[in-house]
Coordinates of C-alpha atoms and ligand atoms in Angstrom, one line a residue:
M1 CA -74.0 68.4 91.4
T2 CA -74.7 65.0 89.9
R3 CA -77.2 64.4 86.9
L4 CA -79.0 61.6 87.7
T5 CA -82.9 60.3 87.2
M6 CA -85.0 60.5 90.1
A7 CA -84.5 56.0 90.9
Q8 CA -80.7 56.8 90.1
A9 CA -80.4 59.4 93.3
L10 CA -83.0 57.7 95.8
V11 CA -81.1 53.9 95.0
R12 CA -77.9 56.1 95.4
F13 CA -79.2 57.6 98.2
L14 CA -80.3 54.4 99.8
G15 CA -76.8 53.0 99.8
Q16 CA -75.5 55.7 101.8
Q17 CA -78.2 55.8 104.9
Y18 CA -76.3 54.4 108.5
V19 CA -77.7 54.2 111.9
E20 CA -75.8 54.1 115.1
R21 CA -76.7 53.1 118.5
D22 CA -74.6 52.4 121.2
G23 CA -71.5 53.5 119.3
V24 CA -71.9 51.0 116.9
E25 CA -72.7 52.0 113.5
Q26 CA -74.4 50.3 110.5
R27 CA -75.7 50.3 107.3
F28 CA -79.1 50.3 107.4
F29 CA -80.6 48.7 104.2
A30 CA -79.1 45.5 103.2
G31 CA -80.8 45.8 100.0
C32 CA -84.3 46.0 97.9
W33 CA -86.7 43.3 97.2
G34 CA -88.8 43.4 93.9
I35 CA -90.8 42.5 91.4
F36 CA -90.4 43.9 88.1
G37 CA -93.4 45.1 85.7
H38 CA -94.2 48.2 83.4
G39 CA -94.3 50.7 86.5
N40 CA -90.7 50.0 87.4
V41 CA -88.8 48.1 85.3
A42 CA -87.4 51.2 83.4
G43 CA -86.5 53.2 86.3
I44 CA -86.1 52.0 89.8
G45 CA -85.1 48.9 87.9
Q46 CA -82.4 50.2 86.0
A47 CA -80.8 52.1 88.5
L48 CA -80.6 49.0 90.7
V49 CA -78.4 47.6 87.7
Q50 CA -76.8 50.4 87.4
Y51 CA -76.0 50.5 90.7
P52 CA -76.1 46.8 92.2
E53 CA -73.5 48.5 95.3
S54 CA -75.9 51.0 96.5
L55 CA -79.1 48.3 96.6
R56 CA -78.6 44.8 96.2
Y57 CA -81.3 43.2 94.2
H58 CA -83.9 40.0 95.6
Q59 CA -86.5 38.9 93.1
A60 CA -89.5 37.3 95.2
R61 CA -92.3 35.1 94.0
N62 CA -95.3 37.8 95.8
E63 CA -95.1 41.6 96.6
Q64 CA -96.9 40.4 100.2
S65 CA -94.3 37.9 100.9
M66 CA -91.5 40.1 100.1
V67 CA -93.1 42.9 102.7
H68 CA -92.7 39.8 105.3
I69 CA -89.3 39.3 104.1
A70 CA -88.4 42.7 105.0
V71 CA -90.2 42.9 107.9
G72 CA -88.7 39.6 109.1
Y73 CA -85.3 40.9 108.6
A74 CA -85.7 44.1 110.6
R75 CA -87.4 42.6 113.5
M76 CA -83.9 40.2 113.9
K77 CA -82.0 43.0 113.3
D78 CA -83.9 45.1 116.3
R79 CA -84.8 47.2 113.8
L80 CA -81.5 48.6 113.0
G81 CA -81.8 47.3 109.2
A82 CA -84.5 47.1 106.8
F83 CA -85.1 46.1 103.2
A84 CA -86.8 48.6 100.5
C85 CA -89.3 46.3 97.9
T86 CA -89.8 48.0 94.5
T87 CA -93.2 46.5 93.0
S88 CA -95.1 47.8 89.5
I89 CA -98.1 49.1 89.0
G90 CA -101.7 48.4 89.7
P91 CA -101.8 44.7 91.6
G92 CA -97.9 44.7 92.3
A93 CA -98.5 47.7 94.6
T94 CA -101.9 46.8 96.4
N95 CA -100.7 43.2 97.0
L96 CA -98.2 45.3 99.5
V97 CA -101.1 46.7 101.2
T98 CA -101.0 43.3 104.1
G99 CA -97.4 43.4 104.4
A100 CA -97.6 46.9 105.6
A101 CA -100.6 46.9 107.5
L102 CA -98.6 44.1 109.4
A103 CA -95.3 46.8 109.4
T104 CA -97.3 49.2 110.3
V105 CA -98.7 47.1 113.3
D106 CA -95.8 45.5 114.6
R107 CA -94.1 48.8 114.5
V108 CA -91.3 47.6 112.1
P109 CA -89.3 49.2 109.6
V110 CA -89.9 48.4 105.8
L111 CA -90.0 51.1 102.9
L112 CA -92.4 50.6 99.9
L113 CA -91.7 51.9 96.7
P114 CA -94.6 51.1 94.1
G115 CA -94.9 52.0 90.9
D116 CA -97.5 54.7 90.4
V117 CA -99.6 56.1 87.2
F118 CA -97.7 58.4 84.5
A119 CA -97.3 62.1 86.3
S120 CA -97.8 63.3 82.8
R121 CA -101.2 61.7 82.0
A122 CA -99.9 61.0 78.2
S123 CA -101.3 57.8 78.0
D124 CA -103.9 57.8 80.4
P125 CA -105.4 55.3 81.2
A126 CA -102.0 53.4 81.6
L127 CA -102.0 49.8 81.7
Q128 CA -103.2 48.8 85.6
Q129 CA -104.5 52.3 86.1
L130 CA -107.1 52.9 88.6
E131 CA -109.4 55.6 86.7
L132 CA -112.2 56.9 89.0
P133 CA -114.9 59.2 87.2
S134 CA -114.7 61.7 90.2
R135 CA -111.0 62.3 91.4
G136 CA -108.2 62.5 88.7
D137 CA -105.8 62.6 91.5
V138 CA -105.9 59.2 92.9
S139 CA -104.6 56.0 92.4
V140 CA -104.5 52.6 93.9
N141 CA -101.2 53.8 96.0
D142 CA -103.8 55.6 98.1
A143 CA -105.2 52.6 99.7
L144 CA -101.2 52.6 101.1
Q145 CA -102.1 55.5 103.3
T146 CA -104.0 54.3 105.9
V147 CA -101.1 51.7 106.4
S148 CA -97.9 53.4 105.9
K149 CA -97.1 56.1 108.9
Y150 CA -95.7 58.4 106.3
W151 CA -96.9 57.7 102.6
D152 CA -95.8 60.3 100.1
R153 CA -95.9 60.5 96.0
V154 CA -93.2 62.1 94.0
T155 CA -94.5 64.0 91.1
R156 CA -91.5 65.8 90.0
P157 CA -87.9 64.1 90.2
E158 CA -86.4 66.9 92.9
Q159 CA -89.4 65.9 95.0
I160 CA -87.5 62.9 96.1
V161 CA -85.1 64.8 98.0
P162 CA -87.8 65.7 100.7
A163 CA -89.7 62.8 100.6
A164 CA -86.6 60.3 100.9
L165 CA -85.4 62.2 103.8
N166 CA -89.0 61.9 105.3
A167 CA -89.1 58.5 105.1
M168 CA -85.8 58.2 107.0
R169 CA -86.8 60.4 109.7
V170 CA -89.8 58.3 110.5
L171 CA -88.1 54.6 109.3
T172 CA -85.5 55.4 112.5
D173 CA -87.8 57.0 115.1
P174 CA -88.3 54.2 117.2
A175 CA -91.4 55.6 118.2
E176 CA -92.5 56.3 114.7
T177 CA -91.9 53.3 112.5
G178 CA -93.4 50.9 110.6
A179 CA -94.2 50.7 106.7
V180 CA -93.0 54.1 104.8
T181 CA -94.7 54.7 101.4
L182 CA -93.3 56.6 98.2
A183 CA -95.3 56.3 95.1
L184 CA -93.3 56.6 92.3
P185 CA -94.9 57.3 89.0
Q186 CA -93.1 55.3 86.1
D187 CA -92.4 58.9 83.8
V188 CA -90.9 60.7 86.7
Q189 CA -88.9 57.8 87.9
A190 CA -86.9 58.1 84.6
E191 CA -86.9 61.9 84.7
A192 CA -83.3 63.4 85.6
F193 CA -82.4 66.3 88.0
D194 CA -79.3 67.9 89.3
V195 CA -79.1 65.9 92.4
P196 CA -77.2 68.6 95.1
D197 CA -74.1 66.4 96.5
G198 CA -75.4 66.8 100.3
F199 CA -78.3 64.1 99.1
L200 CA -76.3 61.5 98.2
A201 CA -73.0 61.9 100.7
K202 CA -73.8 59.6 103.7
R203 CA -75.4 59.8 106.7
V204 CA -75.9 58.8 110.0
W205 CA -79.1 58.4 111.6
H206 CA -77.9 58.6 115.6
I207 CA -80.9 56.4 117.3
D208 CA -81.5 58.2 120.6
R209 CA -82.0 56.7 124.0
R210 CA -84.3 58.9 125.7
P211 CA -84.1 59.0 129.8
P212 CA -87.2 59.4 131.7
D213 CA -88.5 62.8 132.6
A214 CA -86.8 63.0 136.6
A215 CA -90.2 63.8 137.4
A216 CA -92.2 61.2 135.6
F217 CA -90.1 58.9 137.4
A218 CA -90.0 59.8 141.0
R219 CA -94.1 59.2 140.4
A220 CA -93.4 56.0 139.0
I221 CA -91.0 54.9 141.9
E222 CA -93.7 56.3 144.7
L223 CA -96.2 53.5 142.9
I224 CA -93.3 50.7 142.9
N225 CA -93.1 51.5 146.2
A226 CA -96.9 51.0 147.7
A227 CA -97.0 47.7 145.6
R228 CA -97.2 44.6 147.5
R229 CA -97.7 42.4 144.3
P230 CA -96.2 43.6 141.3
L231 CA -96.1 42.2 138.2
I232 CA -93.8 43.3 134.9
V233 CA -95.0 42.8 131.3
A234 CA -92.2 42.8 128.9
G235 CA -93.0 43.7 125.2
G236 CA -91.4 43.8 122.2
G237 CA -89.8 47.1 122.8
V238 CA -87.6 45.1 125.2
I239 CA -86.1 43.2 122.6
Y240 CA -85.5 46.1 120.2
S241 CA -84.1 48.0 122.5
G242 CA -81.8 45.3 123.9
A243 CA -83.0 45.8 127.1
T244 CA -83.3 41.6 127.8
D245 CA -80.3 42.1 130.6
A246 CA -81.7 45.2 132.1
L247 CA -84.7 43.4 132.7
R248 CA -83.4 40.4 134.3
V249 CA -81.1 42.1 136.8
F250 CA -84.2 44.3 137.2
A251 CA -86.2 41.5 137.7
E252 CA -83.6 39.5 140.0
R253 CA -83.0 43.0 142.5
S254 CA -86.5 43.6 142.9
G255 CA -88.2 40.2 143.3
I256 CA -90.8 41.2 140.5
P257 CA -92.1 38.8 138.3
V258 CA -92.0 38.8 134.5
A259 CA -94.9 38.1 131.6
E260 CA -93.9 38.3 128.2
T261 CA -96.2 39.3 125.2
Q262 CA -96.2 38.1 121.9
A263 CA -93.8 40.1 120.4
G264 CA -91.7 40.4 123.7
K265 CA -91.2 36.3 124.0
G266 CA -87.4 35.7 124.8
S267 CA -87.0 38.9 126.7
L268 CA -86.4 36.7 130.3
P269 CA -84.8 33.1 129.5
Y270 CA -88.0 30.4 130.2
D271 CA -86.4 28.7 133.0
H272 CA -85.2 32.1 135.0
P273 CA -87.3 31.1 138.5
L274 CA -88.9 34.7 137.8
S275 CA -90.2 33.8 134.0
L276 CA -93.9 33.3 134.3
G277 CA -94.0 32.9 130.4
A278 CA -96.6 34.2 128.2
L279 CA -99.6 36.5 129.5
G280 CA -103.2 36.5 128.6
A281 CA -106.0 34.9 125.8
T282 CA -102.7 32.5 125.1
G283 CA -101.1 33.0 128.8
T284 CA -99.7 30.6 130.8
L285 CA -101.4 29.6 133.9
A286 CA -98.6 31.3 136.4
A287 CA -99.0 34.4 134.4
N288 CA -102.4 35.0 134.4
R289 CA -103.0 33.9 137.9
I290 CA -100.4 36.3 139.1
A291 CA -101.5 39.0 136.4
R292 CA -104.9 38.9 138.3
E293 CA -104.3 39.8 141.8
A294 CA -101.6 42.2 140.5
D295 CA -101.7 45.5 142.4
L296 CA -99.1 47.3 139.9
V297 CA -98.2 46.7 136.3
I298 CA -95.1 47.9 134.9
G299 CA -95.1 47.3 131.1
V300 CA -92.4 47.2 129.1
G301 CA -92.2 48.4 125.5
T302 CA -96.2 46.7 124.9
R303 CA -99.0 48.0 122.7
W304 CA -101.0 46.1 125.5
T305 CA -103.7 44.4 122.9
D306 CA -106.4 42.3 123.7
F307 CA -104.2 39.4 123.5
T308 CA -102.1 40.6 126.0
T309 CA -104.9 41.5 128.3
A310 CA -107.6 38.8 127.6
S311 CA -109.3 41.4 126.3
R312 CA -109.0 43.7 129.5
S313 CA -110.4 40.9 132.0
L314 CA -107.1 40.0 133.1
F315 CA -106.3 42.5 135.9
A316 CA -109.1 41.9 138.0
D317 CA -107.7 44.0 141.6
A318 CA -109.5 46.8 142.4
S319 CA -107.0 49.1 142.3
V320 CA -104.4 47.7 139.9
R321 CA -102.3 50.8 138.6
F322 CA -100.2 50.6 135.4
V323 CA -96.7 52.0 135.0
N324 CA -96.1 52.0 131.4
L325 CA -92.5 52.6 129.7
N326 CA -92.5 53.2 125.8
V327 CA -91.0 55.5 123.8
A328 CA -94.6 55.3 122.1
P329 CA -96.8 57.9 123.8
V330 CA -100.2 56.3 122.0
D331 CA -98.8 53.0 124.0
A332 CA -97.7 54.9 127.4
Y333 CA -100.8 56.7 128.0
K334 CA -102.9 52.8 128.0
L335 CA -105.1 51.4 130.6
N336 CA -104.7 55.0 132.6
A337 CA -101.3 54.1 133.0
L338 CA -97.9 56.5 134.6
P339 CA -96.6 57.3 131.6
L340 CA -92.3 57.0 131.7
F341 CA -91.6 57.9 127.8
C342 CA -87.9 56.8 127.8
D343 CA -86.4 53.8 125.9
A344 CA -87.0 50.2 127.5
R345 CA -83.2 49.8 128.4
V346 CA -82.7 53.0 130.1
G347 CA -85.9 52.7 132.2
L348 CA -85.2 49.7 133.3
E349 CA -81.8 50.6 134.2
A350 CA -83.5 53.7 136.1
L351 CA -86.1 51.6 137.9
A352 CA -82.9 48.7 139.3
G353 CA -80.9 51.3 140.7
A354 CA -84.1 52.0 143.1
E355 CA -83.2 49.3 145.3
W356 CA -86.8 47.7 145.6
V357 CA -87.6 44.4 146.5
V358 CA -90.8 42.3 146.8
D359 CA -92.0 40.5 150.1
D360 CA -90.2 37.1 150.1
R361 CA -93.7 35.0 150.3
Y362 CA -94.6 36.7 147.2
R363 CA -91.2 36.0 145.4
A364 CA -91.6 32.4 146.1
K365 CA -95.4 32.8 145.5
A366 CA -94.1 33.3 141.5
E367 CA -91.5 31.1 141.8
K368 CA -93.3 28.1 142.4
L369 CA -95.9 28.9 139.9
H370 CA -92.9 28.8 137.2
A371 CA -91.9 25.8 138.6
E372 CA -95.6 24.1 138.4
W373 CA -96.3 25.5 134.5
D374 CA -92.5 24.1 133.6
A375 CA -94.1 20.8 134.6
E376 CA -97.2 21.6 132.5
V377 CA -95.2 21.9 129.9
T378 CA -93.0 18.9 130.3
K379 CA -96.8 17.1 130.2
L380 CA -97.8 18.6 127.6
Y381 CA -94.7 17.8 125.1
A382 CA -94.9 14.4 126.7
V383 CA -98.4 13.5 125.0
D384 CA -98.3 10.6 123.3
Q385 CA -101.0 9.6 120.4
K386 CA -101.9 9.1 117.3
P387 CA -101.5 11.3 115.1
P388 CA -99.8 13.0 117.2
A389 CA -100.9 16.6 118.9
Q390 CA -99.6 19.5 118.1
S391 CA -98.2 20.5 121.8
A392 CA -95.9 17.5 121.1
V393 CA -94.9 18.9 117.8
I394 CA -94.2 22.3 118.9
G395 CA -92.1 20.4 122.1
A396 CA -89.7 18.8 119.3
A397 CA -89.2 21.4 117.9
N398 CA -88.4 23.8 120.6
D399 CA -85.9 21.0 121.3
A400 CA -84.0 21.1 118.4
A401 CA -84.3 24.8 117.7
G402 CA -83.1 26.2 121.2
P403 CA -83.9 29.6 123.3
R404 CA -84.6 32.8 120.5
Y405 CA -88.0 33.3 119.2
H406 CA -89.7 35.2 116.8
V407 CA -93.5 35.5 116.8
E408 CA -95.8 38.0 114.6
Y409 CA -98.6 38.1 116.7
G410 CA -100.0 41.8 116.1
Y411 CA -101.2 40.9 112.9
S412 CA -101.4 37.7 113.3
C413 CA -101.3 37.3 109.6
M414 CA -100.9 33.8 108.0
G415 CA -98.5 33.7 104.9
Y416 CA -96.0 35.2 106.9
E417 CA -93.9 32.2 108.8
I418 CA -91.8 31.0 105.7
P419 CA -91.3 34.7 104.4
G420 CA -90.0 36.2 107.5
G421 CA -88.4 32.8 108.4
I422 CA -86.5 34.2 105.0
G423 CA -86.1 37.1 106.5
A424 CA -84.5 36.6 110.0
K425 CA -82.4 33.8 108.0
L426 CA -80.5 36.7 106.2
A427 CA -80.4 38.9 109.0
A428 CA -78.9 36.3 111.2
P429 CA -77.5 33.8 108.9
D430 CA -75.3 31.8 111.1
R431 CA -78.0 30.5 112.8
E432 CA -80.7 28.0 111.8
V433 CA -83.4 29.1 111.3
F434 CA -86.8 27.1 112.1
V435 CA -90.2 27.7 110.5
M436 CA -93.8 26.3 111.9
V437 CA -96.1 26.6 109.8
G438 CA -99.9 25.4 109.8
D439 CA -101.4 23.8 106.8
G440 CA -103.5 26.6 106.1
S441 CA -100.9 29.4 106.5
Y442 CA -98.7 27.3 104.4
L443 CA -101.0 27.1 101.2
M444 CA -101.0 31.2 101.6
S445 CA -97.9 31.4 100.7
P446 CA -96.1 28.6 99.1
G447 CA -94.2 30.0 96.8
E448 CA -91.4 31.7 99.3
L449 CA -89.7 28.7 99.6
A450 CA -88.6 29.1 96.0
T451 CA -87.4 31.8 96.6
A452 CA -85.5 30.3 99.9
V453 CA -84.3 28.2 97.7
S454 CA -82.7 30.4 95.1
E455 CA -81.5 32.8 98.0
R456 CA -79.9 29.6 99.6
T457 CA -81.4 31.3 102.9
K458 CA -81.9 27.9 104.8
L459 CA -84.7 26.8 106.5
I460 CA -85.9 24.4 108.7
V461 CA -89.9 24.3 108.2
V462 CA -91.9 21.8 110.6
L463 CA -95.3 21.9 108.4
V464 CA -98.2 21.0 111.0
D465 CA -101.2 19.0 108.8
N466 CA -104.2 18.9 110.5
H467 CA -106.6 19.5 107.8
G468 CA -107.6 23.0 108.0
F469 CA -108.3 26.0 109.8
A470 CA -107.9 24.3 113.2
S471 CA -107.3 27.2 115.2
I472 CA -110.6 28.8 114.2
G473 CA -112.6 25.5 114.5
A474 CA -111.5 25.1 117.9
L475 CA -112.9 28.7 118.0
S476 CA -115.9 28.0 116.7
R477 CA -116.4 25.2 118.8
S478 CA -116.7 27.2 121.3
L479 CA -119.0 29.5 120.4
G480 CA -121.6 26.9 119.2
T481 CA -121.2 26.4 115.6
D482 CA -119.5 23.7 115.2
G483 CA -116.3 24.1 113.3
F484 CA -118.5 25.8 110.6
G485 CA -116.2 26.5 107.3
T486 CA -112.7 25.5 108.4
R487 CA -112.2 21.6 107.2
S488 CA -110.1 21.4 104.9
E489 CA -111.4 18.7 102.3
G490 CA -109.4 16.7 99.9
A491 CA -106.0 15.2 100.5
I492 CA -103.0 17.6 99.8
D493 CA -99.6 16.3 99.5
F494 CA -97.1 18.6 101.2
V495 CA -94.8 16.5 100.6
A496 CA -94.5 16.6 97.0
N497 CA -95.9 20.3 96.6
A498 CA -92.4 21.3 99.0
A499 CA -90.4 19.1 96.6
S500 CA -91.5 20.4 93.3
L501 CA -90.8 24.0 94.2
G502 CA -87.4 23.0 95.3
A503 CA -86.7 22.2 99.0
R504 CA -86.5 18.9 100.8
A505 CA -88.9 17.8 101.5
V506 CA -90.1 14.3 104.3
R507 CA -93.4 13.2 105.7
A508 CA -92.8 12.3 110.0
R509 CA -95.5 10.4 111.1
T510 CA -94.2 9.9 114.7
I511 CA -92.8 12.3 117.1
S512 CA -89.5 10.0 117.0
E513 CA -89.8 10.2 113.9
L514 CA -90.1 14.4 113.7
R515 CA -86.9 14.7 115.7
A516 CA -85.0 12.6 113.9
A517 CA -86.0 14.7 110.3
L518 CA -84.9 17.4 112.9
Q519 CA -81.2 16.4 113.4
D520 CA -81.7 15.4 109.7
A521 CA -82.6 18.9 108.1
K522 CA -79.8 20.7 110.8
A523 CA -77.2 18.4 109.1
A524 CA -78.4 19.1 105.9
T525 CA -77.2 22.1 103.9
E526 CA -80.6 23.0 101.2
T527 CA -84.3 24.2 103.0
T528 CA -86.0 21.4 104.0
V529 CA -89.4 20.6 104.6
I530 CA -90.8 18.0 107.5
V531 CA -94.7 17.5 107.1
I532 CA -96.1 16.0 110.3
E533 CA -99.8 15.2 110.6
T534 CA -101.6 16.1 113.8
D535 CA -104.3 16.1 115.3
P536 CA -107.0 19.1 114.9
L537 CA -109.2 18.1 117.9
A538 CA -106.3 18.0 120.5
G539 CA -105.8 21.0 122.3
V540 CA -104.8 22.6 125.1
P541 CA -106.8 24.3 128.0
S542 CA -107.4 28.3 128.3
Y543 CA -105.3 28.7 131.8
G544 CA -108.2 31.0 133.1
S545 CA -108.0 33.0 129.7
W546 CA -111.0 34.7 128.0
W547 CA -110.3 36.4 124.1
E548 CA -113.6 38.3 123.4
V549 CA -115.6 37.4 120.6
V550 CA -119.5 38.3 120.3
P551 CA -121.6 35.3 119.5
A552 CA -124.8 35.9 118.1
E553 CA -127.8 37.5 120.2
V554 CA -130.3 35.7 118.6
S555 CA -129.9 32.1 117.5
E556 CA -131.7 29.1 116.7
Q557 CA -128.9 26.7 117.8
E558 CA -128.1 25.8 121.3
G559 CA -124.8 26.1 121.4
V560 CA -124.6 29.5 120.4
R561 CA -127.1 30.3 122.8
K562 CA -125.2 28.8 125.7
A563 CA -121.7 30.6 123.9
R564 CA -123.9 33.9 124.6
Q565 CA -124.7 33.5 127.8
E566 CA -121.3 32.8 128.8
W567 CA -119.4 35.7 127.3
A568 CA -122.2 37.9 128.9
A569 CA -121.5 36.5 132.0
A570 CA -117.2 37.0 131.4
K571 CA -117.6 40.5 130.1
K572 CA -118.7 41.0 133.5
G573 CA -115.1 40.6 134.5
Q574 CA -114.1 43.2 131.6
R575 CA -112.8 46.3 132.6
R576 CA -112.0 49.6 130.9
L577 CA -108.9 50.7 133.1
I578 CA -109.6 54.3 132.1
Ligands
TPP601 C1 -104.2 36.4 106.3 C2 -105.1 35.6 107.6 N1 -106.7 35.8 107.2 C3 -107.1 34.9 107.9 C4 -106.7 34.8 109.3 C5 -107.7 34.1 110.6 N2 -106.9 32.6 110.6 C6 -106.6 32.9 112.0 S1 -105.6 31.4 112.5 C7 -106.4 30.7 111.0 C8 -106.2 28.9 110.2 C9 -104.7 28.8 110.4 O1 -105.0 27.8 109.8 P1 -103.5 26.7 109.9 O2 -102.2 27.9 109.1 O3 -103.9 25.5 109.4 O4 -102.8 26.5 111.6 P2 -104.1 26.0 111.9 O5 -105.1 26.6 112.8 O6 -104.7 24.7 112.1 O7 -103.2 25.3 113.1 C10 -106.9 31.6 110.4 C11 -107.9 31.7 109.2 C12 -105.5 34.9 109.5 N3 -105.0 35.4 110.8 N4 -104.9 35.8 108.6
MG602 MG1 -104.1 23.5 109.9

């Protein structure tokens, strides 16, 4: 037994947590992000000073952003690594809510350690304490309950033992993971107790690869054998499970084409002939065509969001069936699927062994659609106008960056890009990290550029300035409301703004200037922000997709009435799939 404060015991415990998968063992926590206030400076802060080898401290500028950094890191580590985040009580803690929601929605592990009000209640109300006349046992940290996969308030020092163990159970469980919150009253953080040796000893959490149940697998094979127009939909689970090779082998052996969700982007190389690209509301014509006629859809590690299913309008075949490979029952059962509760890699390897093959005509059709889509992308990348179109900017950035992606779409959260990029760089320090961010999103968390500079996490940021919330402007126009409230008035000097935070900042006026700036940025050692103005009205077609947003039922505006009619017509194609 060792006499330690609760905070010291927790910091030492976190430094001893390891995960193991496929025989590879690694330390789980890379460190602790934080911003100090009276709610954590004397407790967790003191412990971090005393035990730097247990958890290295990193200073962020905003609590929401530090959760995004932690998420970017954990995603890049395929969820086999994470950060803890410490905050003060009050606003520091509530600033975590958006980041926590993102982590939980995207199923990415992050440990949140907000300070909490005095357990002793000795000096109530403490600075920043919420007082509800009707309740004595709540604090602002209760707001984190709905966005956490595990939540606990540690009101006695020895209670940290079960709380920390439960936190690790959830963080390392591929089906359960997300934000975990341990609310730590500031007086309890500093209180000592006799810590059992076992709590401080090295602990390895083994990540299982769950195989599919034999009977369920046989049922799935029966469905696949009967299919004529099958499609694989690859989600984030393919990437987290390291199943990209298994996916390629299954697709090549069976001839089944592959579409990707946003989280699954990069599951199959873009130039693979069976790759149809993204699916659904932001999908390609190739994927959306095949999906419309598919009679069997094999979903692998996907949450089936409305973007993926085009608000449940995409799968139009009357007798379409789904088979879902997923470790999480909540996802496996979606769309009335035959559920295969299993690890993505193990499940795909088993399916590849079934030696089932699509007919040649179907395979040829998928490959033709792939080639046509590739030609469409080449055309969009080459759009030559002044100011440039966003598609040409994406083309230039893609050419400079290479094939791996990291897209946050589950929570589709503005302000994620720069912090997420910092996290990705920390996880993959040998790689160039490119961040694409809109002017609106940039303005939500520019402060984290200073963190990228101070942490020496080199980023190449392409800041697309179209003077406002152009994507929502386009949505608004499609709904008859004329882009209301989406334009940004007044000129903002983003080059000066980024430079003032310590970044190297340059302006590119044309696509060729952008290409040159990207090469310079790669050669540079410091974080570079390249600002490029684009045409807010130059969009791309919808490629046979739909996203349900409901226009007003009655309106004096002609455009809104028209949009309502279009919505009603599209609504007829929506299927519940239950
Ligand atoms: C935190 C947050 N608030 C609001 C939204 C809704 N929203 C989605 S895109 C968008 C505009 C983004 O603007 P910008 O970053 O400039 O990109 P652009 O659409 O102009 O390409 C808004 C407001 C969101 N996704 N996240
Ligand atoms: Mg914009």
